[in-house]
Amino acid sequence: MRTKLGDAQIVDALRQTPGWELDDGAIARSFEFADFKQCWAFMQKVAQVAEELDHHPEWTNVYNKLLIRLSTHDADGLTALDFKLAAAINAFMA
Ligand code: H2B
């Protein structure tokens, strides 16, 4: 899970994780909600799954906007764990 992925594996994983794009060695997706309350409720769900996976996002929130970046600092790159968390986050939006 924490083994650094190669370029072809990353392209493959991105294809299976809609909404996420490469951003300077990480994968990133931005989100917009009706207001801060909605955004914060979503962040709580993400925080919960992040803690369960022991894999934590880099994120920036301004009112109703949220930018999430995922990478595995232990591996100094992207791993399957980043895509697992990204897929779990996508499922919250479904
Ligand atoms: N989160 C992320 N995004 N990358 C990591 O390498 C990572 C993490 N490592 N959360 C975990 C915690 C590690 O530091 C602990 C000790 O398990």
Coordinates of N, CA and C and ligand atoms in Angstrom, one line a residue:
M1 N 0.8 -1.2 0.0 CA 0.0 0.0 0.0 C 0.9 1.3 0.0
R2 N 2.0 1.2 0.7 CA 2.9 2.4 0.7 C 4.1 2.3 -0.2
T3 N 4.0 1.5 -1.2 CA 5.0 1.4 -2.2 C 4.8 2.4 -3.3
K4 N 5.8 3.2 -3.6 CA 5.7 4.2 -4.6 C 5.3 3.7 -5.9
L5 N 4.3 4.3 -6.5 CA 3.8 3.8 -7.8 C 4.6 4.4 -9.0
G6 N 4.7 3.7 -10.1 CA 5.4 4.2 -11.2 C 4.4 5.0 -12.1
D7 N 4.9 5.7 -13.1 CA 4.1 6.6 -13.9 C 2.9 5.9 -14.6
A8 N 3.2 4.7 -15.1 CA 2.1 4.0 -15.8 C 1.0 3.6 -14.8
Q9 N 1.4 3.2 -13.6 CA 0.4 2.8 -12.6 C -0.4 4.0 -12.1
I10 N 0.3 5.2 -12.1 CA -0.4 6.4 -11.7 C -1.4 6.8 -12.7
V11 N -1.1 6.7 -14.0 CA -2.0 7.0 -15.1 C -3.2 6.1 -15.0
D12 N -3.0 4.8 -14.8 CA -4.0 3.8 -14.6 C -4.9 4.2 -13.5
A13 N -4.3 4.4 -12.3 CA -5.1 4.7 -11.1 C -5.9 6.0 -11.2
L14 N -5.3 7.0 -11.9 CA -6.1 8.3 -12.1 C -7.3 8.1 -13.0
R15 N -7.2 7.2 -14.0 CA -8.3 6.9 -14.8 C -9.5 6.3 -14.0
Q16 N -9.1 5.6 -13.0 CA -10.2 4.9 -12.1 C -10.6 5.8 -11.0
T17 N -10.1 7.0 -10.9 CA -10.4 7.9 -9.8 C -10.9 9.3 -10.4
P18 N -12.1 9.3 -10.9 CA -12.6 10.6 -11.5 C -12.5 11.8 -10.6
G19 N -12.1 12.9 -11.3 CA -12.1 14.2 -10.6 C -10.8 14.6 -10.0
W20 N -9.8 13.6 -10.0 CA -8.5 13.9 -9.4 C -7.5 14.1 -10.5
E21 N -6.6 15.0 -10.3 CA -5.5 15.3 -11.3 C -4.2 15.4 -10.6
L22 N -3.2 15.2 -11.4 CA -1.8 15.3 -10.8 C -1.5 16.7 -10.5
D23 N -0.9 17.0 -9.4 CA -0.5 18.3 -9.0 C 0.8 18.3 -8.2
D24 N 1.9 18.5 -9.0 CA 3.2 18.6 -8.4 C 3.5 17.4 -7.4
G25 N 3.4 16.2 -8.0 CA 3.8 15.0 -7.2 C 2.7 14.5 -6.3
A26 N 1.6 15.2 -6.3 CA 0.4 14.7 -5.5 C -0.8 14.6 -6.4
I27 N -1.9 14.1 -5.9 CA -3.2 14.1 -6.7 C -4.1 15.1 -5.9
A28 N -4.8 15.9 -6.7 CA -5.6 16.9 -6.1 C -7.0 17.0 -6.7
R29 N -8.0 17.4 -5.8 CA -9.3 17.6 -6.3 C -9.9 18.8 -5.5
S30 N -10.6 19.7 -6.1 CA -11.3 20.8 -5.4 C -12.8 20.5 -5.3
F31 N -13.4 21.0 -4.3 CA -14.8 20.8 -3.9 C -15.4 22.1 -3.6
E32 N -16.7 22.3 -3.9 CA -17.4 23.5 -3.5 C -18.8 23.1 -3.0
F33 N -19.1 23.7 -1.8 CA -20.4 23.3 -1.2 C -21.2 24.6 -1.0
A34 N -22.5 24.4 -0.5 CA -23.4 25.5 -0.4 C -22.9 26.5 0.6
D35 N -22.3 26.0 1.6 CA -21.8 27.0 2.7 C -20.7 26.2 3.5
F36 N -20.3 26.9 4.5 CA -19.2 26.4 5.4 C -19.7 25.1 6.1
K37 N -20.9 25.1 6.6 CA -21.4 24.0 7.4 C -21.4 22.7 6.6
Q38 N -21.8 22.8 5.3 CA -21.8 21.6 4.4 C -20.3 21.2 4.2
C39 N -19.5 22.1 4.0 CA -18.1 21.8 3.7 C -17.4 21.1 4.9
W40 N -17.7 21.7 6.1 CA -17.1 21.2 7.3 C -17.7 19.8 7.6
A41 N -18.9 19.5 7.3 CA -19.5 18.2 7.5 C -18.8 17.2 6.7
F42 N -18.5 17.6 5.4 CA -17.7 16.7 4.5 C -16.3 16.5 5.0
M43 N -15.7 17.6 5.5 CA -14.3 17.4 6.1 C -14.3 16.4 7.2
Q44 N -15.4 16.5 8.0 CA -15.4 15.5 9.2 C -15.4 14.1 8.7
K45 N -16.2 13.8 7.6 CA -16.2 12.5 7.0 C -14.9 12.1 6.5
V46 N -14.2 13.0 5.8 CA -12.9 12.7 5.2 C -11.9 12.5 6.4
A47 N -12.0 13.3 7.4 CA -11.1 13.1 8.6 C -11.2 11.7 9.2
Q48 N -12.5 11.3 9.3 CA -12.7 10.0 9.9 C -12.1 8.9 9.1
V49 N -12.3 8.9 7.8 CA -11.7 7.8 7.0 C -10.2 7.9 6.9
A50 N -9.7 9.1 6.9 CA -8.2 9.3 6.9 C -7.6 8.7 8.1
E51 N -8.3 8.9 9.3 CA -7.7 8.4 10.5 C -7.8 6.9 10.5
E52 N -8.9 6.3 10.0 CA -9.0 4.9 9.9 C -7.9 4.3 9.0
L53 N -7.6 5.0 7.9 CA -6.6 4.5 7.0 C -5.1 4.8 7.5
D54 N -5.1 5.6 8.5 CA -3.8 6.2 8.9 C -3.1 6.9 7.7
H55 N -3.9 7.7 7.0 CA -3.4 8.3 5.8 C -4.1 9.7 5.7
H56 N -3.3 10.8 5.8 CA -3.9 12.1 6.1 C -3.7 13.1 4.9
P57 N -4.8 13.8 4.7 CA -4.7 14.7 3.5 C -4.0 16.0 3.9
E58 N -3.5 16.7 2.8 CA -3.1 18.1 2.9 C -4.3 18.8 2.3
W59 N -4.9 19.7 3.1 CA -6.1 20.4 2.6 C -6.1 21.9 3.0
T60 N -6.9 22.6 2.1 CA -7.1 24.0 2.4 C -8.5 24.3 2.3
N61 N -9.1 25.0 3.3 CA -10.5 25.3 3.3 C -10.6 26.8 3.4
V62 N -11.4 27.4 2.5 CA -11.9 28.8 2.7 C -13.4 28.8 2.5
Y63 N -14.1 29.0 3.6 CA -15.6 29.0 3.7 C -16.2 27.8 3.0
N64 N -16.7 27.9 1.8 CA -17.4 26.7 1.2 C -16.5 25.9 0.2
K65 N -15.2 26.4 0.1 CA -14.3 25.7 -0.9 C -13.3 24.9 -0.1
L66 N -13.0 23.7 -0.7 CA -12.0 22.8 -0.1 C -11.1 22.3 -1.2
L67 N -9.8 22.3 -1.0 CA -8.9 21.7 -1.9 C -8.2 20.6 -1.2
I68 N -8.2 19.4 -1.7 CA -7.5 18.3 -1.1 C -6.4 17.8 -1.9
R69 N -5.2 17.7 -1.3 CA -4.1 17.1 -2.0 C -3.6 15.8 -1.3
L70 N -3.4 14.8 -2.0 CA -2.9 13.5 -1.4 C -1.6 13.1 -2.0
S71 N -0.7 12.7 -1.1 CA 0.5 12.0 -1.5 C 1.0 11.3 -0.2
T72 N 2.0 10.4 -0.4 CA 2.5 9.6 0.7 C 3.8 10.1 1.0
H73 N 3.9 10.9 2.1 CA 5.3 11.5 2.4 C 6.3 10.4 2.8
D74 N 5.8 9.3 3.5 CA 6.7 8.2 3.8 C 7.4 7.6 2.6
A75 N 6.7 7.6 1.5 CA 7.2 7.0 0.2 C 7.8 8.1 -0.7
D76 N 7.6 9.4 -0.3 CA 8.0 10.5 -1.2 C 7.4 10.4 -2.6
G77 N 6.1 10.1 -2.6 CA 5.4 10.0 -3.9 C 4.0 9.5 -3.7
L78 N 3.5 9.0 -4.8 CA 2.1 8.5 -4.8 C 2.1 7.0 -4.6
T79 N 1.2 6.5 -3.7 CA 1.0 5.1 -3.5 C -0.5 4.7 -3.7
A80 N -0.7 3.4 -3.6 CA -2.1 2.9 -3.7 C -3.0 3.5 -2.6
L81 N -2.4 3.9 -1.4 CA -3.1 4.4 -0.3 C -3.7 5.8 -0.7
D82 N -3.0 6.6 -1.5 CA -3.5 7.9 -1.9 C -4.8 7.6 -2.8
F83 N -4.8 6.7 -3.6 CA -5.9 6.4 -4.5 C -7.0 5.7 -3.7
K84 N -6.7 5.0 -2.7 CA -7.7 4.4 -1.8 C -8.5 5.5 -1.1
L85 N -7.8 6.4 -0.5 CA -8.4 7.6 0.2 C -9.2 8.4 -0.8
A86 N -8.6 8.7 -2.0 CA -9.3 9.5 -3.0 C -10.6 8.8 -3.4
A87 N -10.6 7.5 -3.6 CA -11.9 6.8 -3.9 C -12.9 6.9 -2.8
A88 N -12.4 6.8 -1.6 CA -13.3 6.9 -0.4 C -13.9 8.3 -0.4
I89 N -13.1 9.3 -0.7 CA -13.6 10.7 -0.7 C -14.7 10.9 -1.8
N90 N -14.4 10.3 -3.0 CA -15.3 10.3 -4.1 C -16.6 9.7 -3.7
A91 N -16.6 8.6 -3.0 CA -17.8 7.9 -2.6 C -18.7 8.8 -1.7
F92 N -18.1 9.7 -0.9 CA -18.9 10.6 -0.1 C -19.6 11.7 -1.0
M93 N -19.1 11.9 -2.2 CA -19.7 12.9 -3.0 C -20.8 12.3 -3.9
A94 N -20.8 10.9 -4.0 CA -21.7 10.2 -4.9 C -23.2 10.3 -4.4
Ligands
H2B1 N1 -0.4 10.5 5.6 C1 0.2 10.7 4.4 N2 -0.5 11.5 3.5 N3 1.3 10.2 4.1 C2 2.1 9.5 4.9 O1 3.2 9.0 4.6 C3 1.5 9.2 6.2 C4 0.3 9.8 6.5 N4 2.2 8.5 7.1 N5 -0.2 9.6 7.7 C5 1.6 8.1 8.3 C6 0.5 9.0 8.8 C7 2.7 7.9 9.3 O2 3.4 9.1 9.5 C8 2.3 7.3 10.6 C9 3.4 7.1 11.5 O3 1.7 6.1 10.3

